[in-house]
Amino acid sequence: MSNTKTVLGFVAGAAVGALAGILLAPDKGTNTRKKITGKAGDISDSLKSSFDDFVDKLKTAYSNGKDEVDALGDRAMEKANALKAEAKASLS
């Protein structure tokens, strides 16, 4: 989770810096708007990529957790069956 916050902070800082640089640079209004549109597209792509990476990591973590829970359930079932067999053997 810390990596996600770091990446998001970096992207937000880059966006603010780029926007400030564009707005403060002496240029025609039409050129400035084109630059802002281009930078917004770049930032949007970067955010989408970061979000996709986050979703992939979340899916992997979910899958790994599910596998561990399934394995734990299997071990518990084996232990329960062993105790059941032991109890039947001791009653016979």
Coordinates of N, CA, C and O in Angstrom, one line a residue:
M1 N 0.8 -1.2 0.0 CA 0.0 0.0 0.0 C 0.9 1.2 0.0 O 0.5 2.2 -0.6
S2 N 2.0 1.2 0.6 CA 2.9 2.3 0.7 C 3.4 2.7 -0.7 O 3.6 3.9 -1.0
N3 N 3.7 1.7 -1.6 CA 4.2 1.9 -2.9 C 3.1 2.7 -3.7 O 3.4 3.6 -4.5
T4 N 1.9 2.3 -3.5 CA 0.8 3.0 -4.3 C 0.7 4.4 -3.9 O 0.5 5.3 -4.7
K5 N 0.8 4.7 -2.6 CA 0.7 6.1 -2.1 C 1.9 6.9 -2.7 O 1.8 8.1 -3.1
T6 N 3.1 6.3 -2.7 CA 4.3 6.9 -3.2 C 4.1 7.3 -4.7 O 4.4 8.4 -5.1
V7 N 3.6 6.3 -5.5 CA 3.4 6.5 -6.9 C 2.4 7.6 -7.1 O 2.6 8.5 -8.0
L8 N 1.3 7.5 -6.4 CA 0.2 8.6 -6.5 C 0.7 9.9 -6.2 O 0.4 10.9 -6.9
G9 N 1.5 10.0 -5.1 CA 2.1 11.3 -4.7 C 3.1 11.9 -5.8 O 3.1 13.1 -6.1
F10 N 3.9 11.0 -6.4 CA 4.8 11.4 -7.4 C 4.0 11.9 -8.6 O 4.3 12.9 -9.2
V11 N 3.0 11.2 -9.0 CA 2.2 11.6 -10.2 C 1.5 12.9 -9.9 O 1.5 13.8 -10.8
A12 N 0.9 13.1 -8.7 CA 0.2 14.3 -8.4 C 1.2 15.5 -8.4 O 0.9 16.6 -8.9
G13 N 2.4 15.3 -7.9 CA 3.4 16.3 -7.8 C 3.9 16.7 -9.2 O 4.1 17.9 -9.6
A14 N 4.1 15.7 -10.1 CA 4.5 15.9 -11.5 C 3.4 16.7 -12.2 O 3.7 17.6 -13.0
A15 N 2.1 16.4 -11.9 CA 1.0 17.1 -12.6 C 1.0 18.5 -12.2 O 0.8 19.4 -13.0
V16 N 1.1 18.8 -10.9 CA 1.1 20.2 -10.4 C 2.3 20.9 -11.0 O 2.1 22.1 -11.4
G17 N 3.5 20.3 -11.0 CA 4.6 21.0 -11.5 C 4.5 21.3 -13.0 O 4.8 22.4 -13.5
A18 N 4.0 20.3 -13.8 CA 3.8 20.5 -15.2 C 2.8 21.6 -15.5 O 3.0 22.5 -16.3
L19 N 1.7 21.6 -14.8 CA 0.7 22.6 -15.0 C 1.2 24.0 -14.6 O 1.0 25.0 -15.3
A20 N 1.9 24.1 -13.5 CA 2.5 25.4 -13.1 C 3.5 25.9 -14.2 O 3.5 27.1 -14.5
G21 N 4.3 25.0 -14.7 CA 5.3 25.4 -15.7 C 4.6 25.9 -16.9 O 5.1 26.9 -17.6
I22 N 3.6 25.2 -17.3 CA 2.9 25.6 -18.6 C 2.1 27.0 -18.4 O 2.2 27.8 -19.3
L23 N 1.5 27.1 -17.2 CA 0.7 28.3 -17.0 C 1.6 29.6 -16.8 O 1.2 30.7 -17.2
L24 N 2.8 29.4 -16.3 CA 3.7 30.5 -16.0 C 4.6 30.8 -17.2 O 5.2 31.9 -17.2
A25 N 4.7 29.9 -18.2 CA 5.5 30.2 -19.3 C 4.8 31.2 -20.3 O 3.6 31.1 -20.5
P26 N 5.6 32.1 -20.8 CA 5.0 33.1 -21.8 C 4.7 32.4 -23.1 O 5.7 32.0 -23.8
D27 N 3.5 32.2 -23.4 CA 3.1 31.6 -24.7 C 1.7 32.0 -25.1 O 1.0 32.5 -24.2
K28 N 1.3 31.8 -26.3 CA 0.0 32.2 -26.7 C -1.0 31.3 -26.0 O -0.7 30.1 -25.7
G29 N -2.2 31.7 -25.8 CA -3.3 31.0 -25.2 C -3.6 29.7 -25.9 O -3.8 28.6 -25.2
T30 N -3.6 29.7 -27.2 CA -3.9 28.4 -27.9 C -2.8 27.4 -27.7 O -3.1 26.2 -27.5
N31 N -1.6 27.8 -27.7 CA -0.5 26.9 -27.5 C -0.5 26.4 -26.0 O -0.3 25.2 -25.8
T32 N -0.9 27.2 -25.1 CA -0.9 26.8 -23.7 C -2.0 25.8 -23.5 O -1.8 24.8 -22.8
R33 N -3.2 26.0 -24.1 CA -4.3 25.0 -24.0 C -3.9 23.7 -24.7 O -4.2 22.6 -24.1
K34 N -3.2 23.7 -25.8 CA -2.7 22.5 -26.4 C -1.8 21.7 -25.5 O -1.8 20.5 -25.3
K35 N -0.9 22.5 -24.8 CA 0.1 21.9 -23.9 C -0.6 21.2 -22.7 O -0.3 20.1 -22.3
I36 N -1.6 22.0 -22.2 CA -2.4 21.5 -21.0 C -3.1 20.2 -21.4 O -3.1 19.2 -20.7
T37 N -3.7 20.2 -22.6 CA -4.4 19.0 -23.1 C -3.5 17.8 -23.2 O -3.8 16.7 -22.8
G38 N -2.3 18.1 -23.8 CA -1.3 17.0 -24.0 C -0.8 16.4 -22.6 O -0.8 15.2 -22.4
K39 N -0.5 17.3 -21.7 CA -0.1 16.9 -20.4 C -1.2 16.2 -19.6 O -0.9 15.2 -18.9
A40 N -2.4 16.6 -19.8 CA -3.5 15.9 -19.1 C -3.7 14.5 -19.6 O -3.9 13.6 -18.9
G41 N -3.5 14.3 -20.9 CA -3.5 13.0 -21.5 C -2.4 12.1 -21.0 O -2.6 10.9 -20.7
D42 N -1.2 12.7 -20.9 CA -0.1 11.9 -20.3 C -0.3 11.5 -18.9 O -0.1 10.4 -18.5
I43 N -0.8 12.4 -18.1 CA -1.1 12.2 -16.7 C -2.2 11.1 -16.6 O -2.2 10.2 -15.7
S44 N -3.2 11.2 -17.4 CA -4.3 10.3 -17.4 C -3.8 8.9 -17.7 O -4.2 7.9 -17.1
D45 N -2.9 8.8 -18.7 CA -2.4 7.5 -19.1 C -1.5 6.9 -17.9 O -1.6 5.7 -17.6
S46 N -0.8 7.8 -17.3 CA 0.1 7.4 -16.1 C -0.8 6.9 -15.0 O -0.5 5.8 -14.4
L47 N -1.9 7.6 -14.7 CA -2.8 7.2 -13.6 C -3.4 5.8 -13.9 O -3.6 5.0 -13.1
K48 N -3.9 5.7 -15.2 CA -4.5 4.4 -15.6 C -3.5 3.3 -15.4 O -3.9 2.2 -14.9
S49 N -2.3 3.5 -15.8 CA -1.3 2.4 -15.7 C -1.0 2.1 -14.2 O -1.0 0.9 -13.9
S50 N -0.9 3.1 -13.4 CA -0.7 2.9 -12.0 C -1.9 2.1 -11.4 O -1.8 1.2 -10.6
F51 N -3.1 2.5 -11.8 CA -4.3 1.8 -11.2 C -4.4 0.4 -11.7 O -4.7 -0.5 -10.9
D52 N -4.0 0.2 -13.0 CA -4.0 -1.2 -13.5 C -3.0 -2.1 -12.8 O -3.3 -3.2 -12.4
D53 N -1.8 -1.5 -12.5 CA -0.8 -2.3 -11.7 C -1.4 -2.6 -10.3 O -1.2 -3.7 -9.8
F54 N -2.1 -1.6 -9.7 CA -2.6 -1.8 -8.3 C -3.7 -2.9 -8.4 O -3.7 -3.8 -7.5
V55 N -4.5 -2.9 -9.4 CA -5.6 -3.9 -9.5 C -4.9 -5.3 -9.7 O -5.4 -6.3 -9.1
D56 N -3.9 -5.4 -10.5 CA -3.2 -6.7 -10.7 C -2.6 -7.2 -9.4 O -2.7 -8.4 -9.1
K57 N -2.0 -6.3 -8.6 CA -1.4 -6.7 -7.4 C -2.5 -7.2 -6.4 O -2.4 -8.2 -5.7
L58 N -3.7 -6.5 -6.4 CA -4.8 -6.9 -5.6 C -5.4 -8.2 -6.0 O -5.6 -9.1 -5.1
K59 N -5.5 -8.5 -7.3 CA -5.9 -9.8 -7.8 C -5.0 -10.9 -7.3 O -5.4 -12.0 -6.9
T60 N -3.7 -10.7 -7.4 CA -2.7 -11.7 -7.1 C -2.8 -11.9 -5.6 O -2.8 -13.1 -5.1
A61 N -2.9 -10.9 -4.8 CA -3.0 -11.1 -3.3 C -4.3 -11.9 -3.0 O -4.2 -12.7 -2.1
Y62 N -5.4 -11.6 -3.6 CA -6.6 -12.3 -3.4 C -6.5 -13.7 -3.7 O -6.9 -14.6 -3.0
S63 N -5.9 -14.0 -4.9 CA -5.7 -15.4 -5.3 C -4.8 -16.2 -4.4 O -5.1 -17.3 -4.0
N64 N -3.7 -15.5 -3.9 CA -2.8 -16.2 -3.0 C -3.5 -16.5 -1.7 O -3.3 -17.5 -1.1
G65 N -4.3 -15.5 -1.2 CA -5.0 -15.7 0.1 C -6.0 -16.8 0.0 O -6.2 -17.6 0.9
K66 N -6.7 -16.8 -1.2 CA -7.7 -17.9 -1.4 C -7.1 -19.2 -1.4 O -7.6 -20.2 -0.8
D67 N -5.9 -19.4 -2.0 CA -5.2 -20.6 -2.1 C -4.8 -21.1 -0.6 O -4.9 -22.2 -0.3
E68 N -4.3 -20.1 0.1 CA -3.9 -20.4 1.5 C -5.1 -20.9 2.4 O -5.0 -21.8 3.1
V69 N -6.2 -20.2 2.2 CA -7.4 -20.6 3.0 C -7.9 -21.9 2.5 O -8.3 -22.8 3.4
D70 N -7.9 -22.2 1.2 CA -8.3 -23.6 0.8 C -7.4 -24.6 1.3 O -7.9 -25.7 1.8
A71 N -6.1 -24.4 1.4 CA -5.1 -25.4 1.9 C -5.4 -25.6 3.4 O -5.3 -26.7 3.9
L72 N -5.6 -24.5 4.1 CA -5.9 -24.6 5.5 C -7.2 -25.4 5.8 O -7.2 -26.2 6.7
G73 N -8.2 -25.2 5.0 CA -9.4 -25.9 5.1 C -9.2 -27.4 4.8 O -9.8 -28.3 5.5
D74 N -8.4 -27.7 3.8 CA -8.1 -29.1 3.5 C -7.3 -29.8 4.7 O -7.6 -30.9 5.1
R75 N -6.4 -29.1 5.3 CA -5.6 -29.6 6.4 C -6.6 -29.8 7.6 O -6.5 -30.8 8.4
A76 N -7.5 -28.9 7.9 CA -8.4 -29.0 9.0 C -9.3 -30.2 8.7 O -9.6 -31.0 9.7
M77 N -9.8 -30.4 7.5 CA -10.6 -31.6 7.2 C -9.9 -32.9 7.4 O -10.5 -33.8 8.0
E78 N -8.6 -32.9 7.0 CA -7.8 -34.1 7.2 C -7.7 -34.4 8.7 O -7.8 -35.6 9.1
K79 N -7.4 -33.4 9.5 CA -7.2 -33.5 10.9 C -8.5 -34.0 11.5 O -8.5 -34.9 12.4
A80 N -9.7 -33.4 11.1 CA -11.0 -33.8 11.7 C -11.3 -35.3 11.3 O -11.8 -36.1 12.2
N81 N -11.0 -35.7 10.1 CA -11.2 -37.1 9.7 C -10.3 -38.1 10.5 O -10.7 -39.1 10.9
A82 N -9.0 -37.6 10.8 CA -8.1 -38.5 11.5 C -8.6 -38.6 13.0 O -8.6 -39.7 13.6
L83 N -9.1 -37.5 13.6 CA -9.6 -37.6 14.9 C -10.9 -38.4 15.0 O -11.1 -39.2 15.9
K84 N -11.7 -38.3 14.0 CA -12.9 -39.1 13.9 C -12.6 -40.6 13.8 O -13.2 -41.4 14.5
A85 N -11.6 -41.0 13.0 CA -11.2 -42.4 12.9 C -10.6 -42.8 14.2 O -10.8 -44.0 14.6
E86 N -9.8 -42.0 14.8 CA -9.2 -42.3 16.1 C -10.3 -42.6 17.2 O -10.2 -43.5 18.0
A87 N -11.3 -41.7 17.2 CA -12.4 -41.9 18.1 C -13.2 -43.2 17.9 O -13.5 -43.9 18.8
K88 N -13.4 -43.5 16.6 CA -14.1 -44.7 16.3 C -13.3 -45.9 16.7 O -13.8 -46.9 17.3
A89 N -12.0 -45.9 16.5 CA -11.1 -47.0 16.9 C -11.1 -47.2 18.4 O -11.0 -48.3 18.9
S90 N -11.1 -46.1 19.1 CA -11.0 -46.2 20.6 C -12.3 -46.7 21.2 O -12.3 -47.3 22.2
L91 N -13.4 -46.5 20.5 CA -14.7 -47.0 21.0 C -15.0 -48.4 20.6 O -15.8 -49.1 21.2
S92 N -14.2 -48.9 19.7 CA -14.4 -50.3 19.3 C -13.7 -51.3 20.1 O -12.8 -51.2 20.8

